[in-house]
mmCIF file of C-alpha atoms and ligand atoms in Angstrom:
data_model
loop_
_atom_site.group_PDB
_atom_site.id
_atom_site.type_symbol
_atom_site.label_atom_id
_atom_site.label_comp_id
_atom_site.label_asym_id
_atom_site.label_seq_id
_atom_site.Cartn_x
_atom_site.Cartn_y
_atom_site.Cartn_z
ATOM 1 C CA MET P 383 2.229 -65.890 -73.557
ATOM 2 C CA GLY P 384 1.855 -62.100 -73.865
ATOM 3 C CA LYS P 385 1.415 -59.945 -70.830
ATOM 4 C CA ILE P 386 -2.101 -59.470 -69.413
ATOM 5 C CA VAL P 387 -3.222 -55.852 -69.819
ATOM 6 C CA LEU P 388 -5.982 -54.277 -67.713
ATOM 7 C CA TYR P 389 -7.542 -51.067 -69.031
ATOM 8 C CA GLY P 390 -9.455 -48.821 -66.667
ATOM 9 C CA ILE P 391 -9.156 -46.484 -63.722
ATOM 10 C CA GLU P 392 -8.932 -47.368 -60.043
ATOM 11 C CA LEU P 393 -11.877 -45.233 -58.957
ATOM 12 C CA SER P 394 -14.174 -47.597 -60.887
ATOM 13 C CA PRO P 395 -15.515 -50.440 -58.681
ATOM 14 C CA PRO P 396 -15.567 -53.079 -61.472
ATOM 15 C CA VAL P 397 -11.949 -52.222 -62.334
ATOM 16 C CA ARG P 398 -11.077 -52.844 -58.677
ATOM 17 C CA THR P 399 -12.835 -56.231 -58.820
ATOM 18 C CA VAL P 400 -10.392 -57.249 -61.541
ATOM 19 C CA LEU P 401 -7.416 -55.777 -59.648
ATOM 20 C CA LEU P 402 -8.399 -57.797 -56.556
ATOM 21 C CA THR P 403 -8.652 -60.967 -58.657
ATOM 22 C CA LEU P 404 -5.296 -60.383 -60.400
ATOM 23 C CA GLU P 405 -3.616 -59.770 -57.041
ATOM 24 C CA ALA P 406 -5.287 -62.760 -55.364
ATOM 25 C CA LEU P 407 -4.008 -64.968 -58.189
ATOM 26 C CA ASN P 408 -0.570 -63.333 -57.968
ATOM 27 C CA LEU P 409 -0.551 -62.645 -61.711
ATOM 28 C CA ASP P 410 1.781 -60.354 -63.603
ATOM 29 C CA TYR P 411 -0.144 -57.614 -65.445
ATOM 30 C CA GLU P 412 0.147 -54.165 -66.900
ATOM 31 C CA PHE P 413 -2.381 -51.508 -65.878
ATOM 32 C CA LYS P 414 -3.199 -48.956 -68.590
ATOM 33 C CA VAL P 415 -5.243 -45.987 -67.385
ATOM 34 C CA VAL P 416 -8.398 -45.236 -69.354
ATOM 35 C CA ASN P 417 -10.103 -42.358 -67.559
ATOM 36 C CA PHE P 418 -13.758 -42.471 -68.539
ATOM 37 C CA LEU P 419 -14.315 -39.149 -66.756
ATOM 38 C CA ASN P 420 -12.143 -37.544 -69.462
ATOM 39 C CA LYS P 421 -13.886 -39.577 -72.194
ATOM 40 C CA GLU P 422 -10.759 -41.626 -72.830
ATOM 41 C CA HIS P 423 -13.074 -44.642 -73.267
ATOM 42 C CA ARG P 424 -14.704 -43.120 -76.361
ATOM 43 C CA THR P 425 -11.740 -43.361 -78.726
ATOM 44 C CA GLU P 426 -11.927 -45.510 -81.846
ATOM 45 C CA GLU P 427 -9.057 -47.601 -80.490
ATOM 46 C CA PHE P 428 -10.819 -48.358 -77.182
ATOM 47 C CA GLU P 429 -14.197 -48.996 -78.801
ATOM 48 C CA LYS P 430 -12.513 -51.591 -81.012
ATOM 49 C CA LYS P 431 -11.509 -53.398 -77.822
ATOM 50 C CA ASN P 432 -14.956 -52.969 -76.243
ATOM 51 C CA PRO P 433 -17.864 -51.689 -78.379
ATOM 52 C CA GLN P 434 -19.855 -51.210 -75.153
ATOM 53 C CA HIS P 435 -17.064 -48.790 -74.101
ATOM 54 C CA THR P 436 -17.064 -49.710 -70.410
ATOM 55 C CA VAL P 437 -14.079 -50.225 -68.158
ATOM 56 C CA PRO P 438 -12.613 -52.628 -67.174
ATOM 57 C CA VAL P 439 -11.330 -54.343 -70.292
ATOM 58 C CA LEU P 440 -8.831 -57.171 -70.048
ATOM 59 C CA GLU P 441 -6.540 -58.041 -72.933
ATOM 60 C CA ASP P 442 -5.041 -61.503 -72.838
ATOM 61 C CA ASP P 443 -3.429 -63.494 -75.630
ATOM 62 C CA GLY P 444 -4.839 -61.098 -78.230
ATOM 63 C CA HIS P 445 -8.419 -61.341 -76.908
ATOM 64 C CA CYS P 446 -10.329 -58.485 -75.302
ATOM 65 C CA LEU P 447 -12.864 -59.231 -72.578
ATOM 66 C CA TRP P 448 -15.134 -56.893 -70.706
ATOM 67 C CA ASP P 449 -17.475 -56.970 -67.760
ATOM 68 C CA SER P 450 -15.625 -57.403 -64.488
ATOM 69 C CA HIS P 451 -17.677 -60.434 -63.434
ATOM 70 C CA ALA P 452 -16.848 -62.320 -66.636
ATOM 71 C CA ILE P 453 -13.198 -61.250 -66.423
ATOM 72 C CA ALA P 454 -12.800 -62.375 -62.795
ATOM 73 C CA ALA P 455 -14.312 -65.788 -63.602
ATOM 74 C CA TYR P 456 -12.084 -66.123 -66.681
ATOM 75 C CA LEU P 457 -8.923 -65.316 -64.720
ATOM 76 C CA VAL P 458 -9.637 -67.970 -62.086
ATOM 77 C CA ASN P 459 -10.683 -70.549 -64.711
ATOM 78 C CA LYS P 460 -7.554 -69.923 -66.745
ATOM 79 C CA TYR P 461 -4.889 -69.129 -64.178
ATOM 80 C CA GLY P 462 -6.095 -70.314 -60.755
ATOM 81 C CA LYS P 463 -3.901 -72.988 -59.133
ATOM 82 C CA ASP P 464 -7.188 -74.393 -57.814
ATOM 83 C CA ASP P 465 -10.869 -73.497 -58.038
ATOM 84 C CA ALA P 466 -11.129 -71.917 -54.563
ATOM 85 C CA LEU P 467 -12.003 -68.442 -55.836
ATOM 86 C CA TYR P 468 -14.591 -69.776 -58.302
ATOM 87 C CA PRO P 469 -15.630 -73.300 -57.272
ATOM 88 C CA LYS P 470 -16.396 -75.884 -59.944
ATOM 89 C CA ASP P 471 -18.885 -77.703 -57.712
ATOM 90 C CA PRO P 472 -22.261 -76.867 -59.364
ATOM 91 C CA LEU P 473 -24.041 -75.774 -56.207
ATOM 92 C CA LYS P 474 -21.158 -73.706 -54.852
ATOM 93 C CA ARG P 475 -20.685 -72.086 -58.253
ATOM 94 C CA ALA P 476 -24.396 -71.290 -58.502
ATOM 95 C CA VAL P 477 -24.235 -69.431 -55.186
ATOM 96 C CA VAL P 478 -21.172 -67.457 -56.361
ATOM 97 C CA ASP P 479 -22.910 -66.725 -59.680
ATOM 98 C CA GLN P 480 -26.040 -65.505 -57.889
ATOM 99 C CA ARG P 481 -23.936 -63.033 -55.874
ATOM 100 C CA LEU P 482 -22.118 -61.888 -59.031
ATOM 101 C CA HIS P 483 -25.440 -61.302 -60.789
ATOM 102 C CA PHE P 484 -26.713 -59.532 -57.689
ATOM 103 C CA ASP P 485 -23.767 -57.151 -57.902
ATOM 104 C CA SER P 486 -24.199 -56.653 -61.624
ATOM 105 C CA GLY P 487 -27.973 -56.278 -61.731
ATOM 106 C CA VAL P 488 -28.793 -54.734 -58.363
ATOM 107 C CA LEU P 489 -25.942 -53.424 -56.222
ATOM 108 C CA PHE P 490 -23.669 -51.874 -58.843
ATOM 109 C CA ALA P 491 -26.603 -50.964 -61.123
ATOM 110 C CA ASN P 492 -28.202 -48.948 -58.307
ATOM 111 C CA ALA P 493 -24.902 -47.218 -57.563
ATOM 112 C CA ARG P 494 -24.317 -46.429 -61.224
ATOM 113 C CA ASN P 495 -27.781 -44.879 -61.434
ATOM 114 C CA ILE P 496 -26.515 -42.391 -58.892
ATOM 115 C CA THR P 497 -22.919 -41.893 -60.029
ATOM 116 C CA ALA P 498 -23.507 -41.606 -63.785
ATOM 117 C CA PRO P 499 -25.770 -38.492 -63.510
ATOM 118 C CA LEU P 500 -23.310 -36.928 -61.025
ATOM 119 C CA PHE P 501 -20.316 -37.475 -63.274
ATOM 120 C CA ILE P 502 -21.852 -37.108 -66.704
ATOM 121 C CA ARG P 503 -24.686 -34.605 -66.297
ATOM 122 C CA ASN P 504 -23.228 -32.734 -63.315
ATOM 123 C CA VAL P 505 -26.340 -33.367 -61.245
ATOM 124 C CA THR P 506 -25.642 -32.358 -57.628
ATOM 125 C CA ASP P 507 -28.183 -34.223 -55.540
ATOM 126 C CA VAL P 508 -29.492 -37.768 -55.199
ATOM 127 C CA PRO P 509 -33.243 -38.467 -55.042
ATOM 128 C CA GLN P 510 -34.347 -40.274 -51.857
ATOM 129 C CA GLU P 511 -35.745 -43.243 -53.800
ATOM 130 C CA LYS P 512 -32.275 -43.962 -55.202
ATOM 131 C CA ILE P 513 -30.796 -43.804 -51.689
ATOM 132 C CA ASP P 514 -33.527 -46.183 -50.488
ATOM 133 C CA LEU P 515 -32.426 -48.691 -53.134
ATOM 134 C CA LEU P 516 -28.827 -48.523 -51.884
ATOM 135 C CA ASN P 517 -30.022 -49.188 -48.336
ATOM 136 C CA GLU P 518 -32.176 -52.061 -49.519
ATOM 137 C CA GLY P 519 -29.064 -53.557 -51.178
ATOM 138 C CA LEU P 520 -27.108 -53.273 -47.916
ATOM 139 C CA ASN P 521 -29.909 -55.063 -46.046
ATOM 140 C CA PHE P 522 -29.888 -57.861 -48.637
ATOM 141 C CA LEU P 523 -26.131 -58.266 -48.150
ATOM 142 C CA GLU P 524 -26.571 -58.473 -44.395
ATOM 143 C CA SER P 525 -28.988 -61.364 -44.919
ATOM 144 C CA PHE P 526 -26.593 -63.126 -47.363
ATOM 145 C CA LEU P 527 -23.796 -63.096 -44.788
ATOM 146 C CA VAL P 528 -24.615 -66.346 -43.000
ATOM 147 C CA HIS P 529 -20.934 -67.386 -43.072
ATOM 148 C CA ASP P 530 -17.690 -65.412 -43.054
ATOM 149 C CA PHE P 531 -17.774 -64.662 -46.776
ATOM 150 C CA ILE P 532 -20.406 -63.440 -49.169
ATOM 151 C CA ALA P 533 -20.995 -66.817 -50.885
ATOM 152 C CA GLY P 534 -20.098 -69.185 -48.064
ATOM 153 C CA GLU P 535 -17.271 -70.234 -45.797
ATOM 154 C CA THR P 536 -14.414 -69.280 -48.119
ATOM 155 C CA MET P 537 -13.462 -66.201 -50.131
ATOM 156 C CA THR P 538 -14.504 -66.124 -53.791
ATOM 157 C CA ILE P 539 -14.644 -63.629 -56.630
ATOM 158 C CA ALA P 540 -18.138 -62.684 -55.373
ATOM 159 C CA ASP P 541 -16.417 -61.118 -52.351
ATOM 160 C CA PHE P 542 -14.262 -59.023 -54.683
ATOM 161 C CA SER P 543 -17.205 -57.810 -56.779
ATOM 162 C CA ILE P 544 -19.407 -56.870 -53.866
ATOM 163 C CA LEU P 545 -16.544 -55.386 -51.848
ATOM 164 C CA SER P 546 -15.516 -53.003 -54.621
ATOM 165 C CA THR P 547 -19.116 -51.784 -54.968
ATOM 166 C CA VAL P 548 -20.072 -51.384 -51.297
ATOM 167 C CA THR P 549 -16.845 -49.659 -50.309
ATOM 168 C CA THR P 550 -17.856 -46.982 -52.820
ATOM 169 C CA TYR P 551 -21.432 -46.816 -51.463
ATOM 170 C CA GLU P 552 -20.033 -45.167 -48.354
ATOM 171 C CA ALA P 553 -19.851 -41.861 -50.243
ATOM 172 C CA VAL P 554 -23.658 -41.775 -50.312
ATOM 173 C CA VAL P 555 -24.963 -43.954 -47.465
ATOM 174 C CA PRO P 556 -23.340 -44.754 -44.131
ATOM 175 C CA ILE P 557 -22.626 -48.435 -43.531
ATOM 176 C CA ASP P 558 -22.928 -48.762 -39.787
ATOM 177 C CA ALA P 559 -22.430 -51.634 -37.391
ATOM 178 C CA ALA P 560 -25.715 -50.996 -35.570
ATOM 179 C CA ARG P 561 -27.782 -51.714 -38.684
ATOM 180 C CA THR P 562 -25.599 -54.131 -40.651
ATOM 181 C CA PRO P 563 -23.098 -55.691 -38.183
ATOM 182 C CA LYS P 564 -22.211 -58.700 -40.351
ATOM 183 C CA LEU P 565 -21.564 -56.493 -43.360
ATOM 184 C CA VAL P 566 -19.276 -54.191 -41.360
ATOM 185 C CA ALA P 567 -17.378 -57.200 -39.950
ATOM 186 C CA TRP P 568 -16.998 -58.673 -43.457
ATOM 187 C CA ILE P 569 -15.622 -55.400 -44.866
ATOM 188 C CA LYS P 570 -13.120 -55.323 -41.986
ATOM 189 C CA ARG P 571 -12.151 -58.952 -42.686
ATOM 190 C CA MET P 572 -11.656 -58.258 -46.391
ATOM 191 C CA SER P 573 -9.645 -55.094 -45.698
ATOM 192 C CA LYS P 574 -6.990 -57.234 -43.980
ATOM 193 C CA LEU P 575 -5.989 -58.824 -47.309
ATOM 194 C CA PRO P 576 -2.321 -57.988 -47.972
ATOM 195 C CA TYR P 577 -3.216 -56.504 -51.373
ATOM 196 C CA TYR P 578 -6.365 -54.683 -50.172
ATOM 197 C CA GLU P 579 -4.970 -51.154 -50.204
ATOM 198 C CA LYS P 580 -3.334 -51.516 -53.612
ATOM 199 C CA ALA P 581 -6.289 -53.223 -55.292
ATOM 200 C CA ASN P 582 -9.303 -51.592 -53.618
ATOM 201 C CA GLY P 583 -8.603 -49.198 -50.735
ATOM 202 C CA LYS P 584 -6.707 -46.616 -52.751
ATOM 203 C CA GLY P 585 -9.224 -46.448 -55.614
ATOM 204 C CA ALA P 586 -12.259 -46.480 -53.303
ATOM 205 C CA ALA P 587 -10.833 -43.496 -51.398
ATOM 206 C CA VAL P 588 -10.445 -41.552 -54.657
ATOM 207 C CA ALA P 589 -14.020 -42.422 -55.714
ATOM 208 C CA ILE P 590 -15.475 -41.459 -52.322
ATOM 209 C CA LYS P 591 -13.614 -38.120 -52.294
ATOM 210 C CA LEU P 592 -14.787 -37.286 -55.804
ATOM 211 C CA LEU P 593 -18.395 -38.288 -55.118
ATOM 212 C CA LYS P 594 -18.501 -36.318 -51.876
ATOM 213 C CA GLU P 595 -17.162 -33.264 -53.714
ATOM 214 C CA LYS P 596 -19.901 -33.662 -56.340
ATOM 215 C CA LEU P 597 -22.504 -33.913 -53.563
ATOM 216 C CA GLY P 598 -21.053 -30.987 -51.645
ATOM 217 C CA ARG P 599 -20.366 -33.211 -48.625
ATOM 218 C CA LYS P 600 -17.279 -33.428 -46.447
HETATM 219 C C1 GSF C 94 -20.031 -52.317 -65.617
HETATM 220 C C2 GSF C 94 -18.868 -51.448 -66.074
HETATM 221 C C3 GSF C 94 -19.198 -49.978 -65.999
HETATM 222 O O1 GSF C 94 -20.368 -49.586 -65.982
HETATM 223 C C4 GSF C 94 -18.653 -54.415 -65.333
HETATM 224 O O2 GSF C 94 -17.550 -54.342 -65.882
HETATM 225 O O3 GSF C 94 -18.839 -55.080 -64.304
HETATM 226 N N1 GSF C 94 -21.055 -54.506 -65.687
HETATM 227 C C5 GSF C 94 -19.867 -53.761 -66.018
HETATM 228 N N2 GSF C 94 -18.144 -49.133 -65.989
HETATM 229 C C6 GSF C 94 -18.331 -47.694 -65.997
HETATM 230 C C7 GSF C 94 -17.373 -47.031 -65.046
HETATM 231 S S1 GSF C 94 -17.905 -47.149 -63.442
HETATM 232 O O4 GSF C 94 -19.150 -46.611 -63.235
HETATM 233 O O5 GSF C 94 -17.197 -47.935 -62.702
HETATM 234 C C8 GSF C 94 -17.999 -47.179 -67.400
HETATM 235 O O6 GSF C 94 -17.105 -47.660 -68.032
HETATM 236 N N3 GSF C 94 -18.752 -46.173 -67.880
HETATM 237 C C9 GSF C 94 -18.536 -45.559 -69.134
HETATM 238 C C10 GSF C 94 -19.576 -45.902 -70.165
HETATM 239 O O7 GSF C 94 -19.501 -45.332 -71.257
HETATM 240 O O8 GSF C 94 -20.482 -46.726 -69.887
#
C-alpha cells in the first residue's frame, strides 16, 4: 500500500476536516501544501488530480478523491477499525449525511460566498445579508445539538466537517454563549481532542488572522 497523500493548506476548513479524520483514525499520511491563495491549485498537474481544482485532494493507492465530505467518509469506510465515525446503521448514517450535506450546501457555502470575494477579488467588506446567513446557520446548529455531538450521542465525521467551518466563522461573526450555548459547549468539547490543535486549531487561527486583516479588523 502506498502512502496516503493529502494536498491542500491548513487555513482551508475542508482540508482541516480531512486532517481531523486522518488523525482520529491514527493514519500515516503525507501533507503536501497546495496554496490556493497563490494559485498553486491551477497547475496542469493539480488539475489532472482534480479538474474542479479545489482543495483538499486525497491520493490513495493511485486514486485521487476530492470533496472533504466524500474523503472523510471514504477514510472511515476503508480504514476505520469500526464504524463509529461513520455509522453503517441506515438511520444513524442518514443523520450524519444530513449534517455533512448541511455543511456542504449551507454552512460552508455561505462562508465561501464571503471568503472567496475577499481572497480573490480583494473585496474589503461583507454585505449584511451574507452575515445574516452565517447567523442563521449558527442558529440551525444550536437546534441540531440535542445531544453532545452534532449527529447524536457520539462523535462522527459530521463533527469534523462542521467544526472546521464554524471555527473559521469566528472571523466574521461572534459565536457567543448567550445566544448559542450548546454550540459554544460543543466547540469546547471538540477542542479537547488530543489532535485538535494540530488538525484544526492551528489552521483556523491562520484563517481567522488572514480574514480579519482583509476586513480591517483586529
Ligand atoms: C469545497 C472545497 C473548496 O471550496 C470540499 O472539499 O468540501 N465542497 C468542497 N475549497 C476551496 C478552498 S477553501 O475555501 O477552503 C478551494 O479549493 N478553492 C479554490 C477553487 O478554485 O475553487
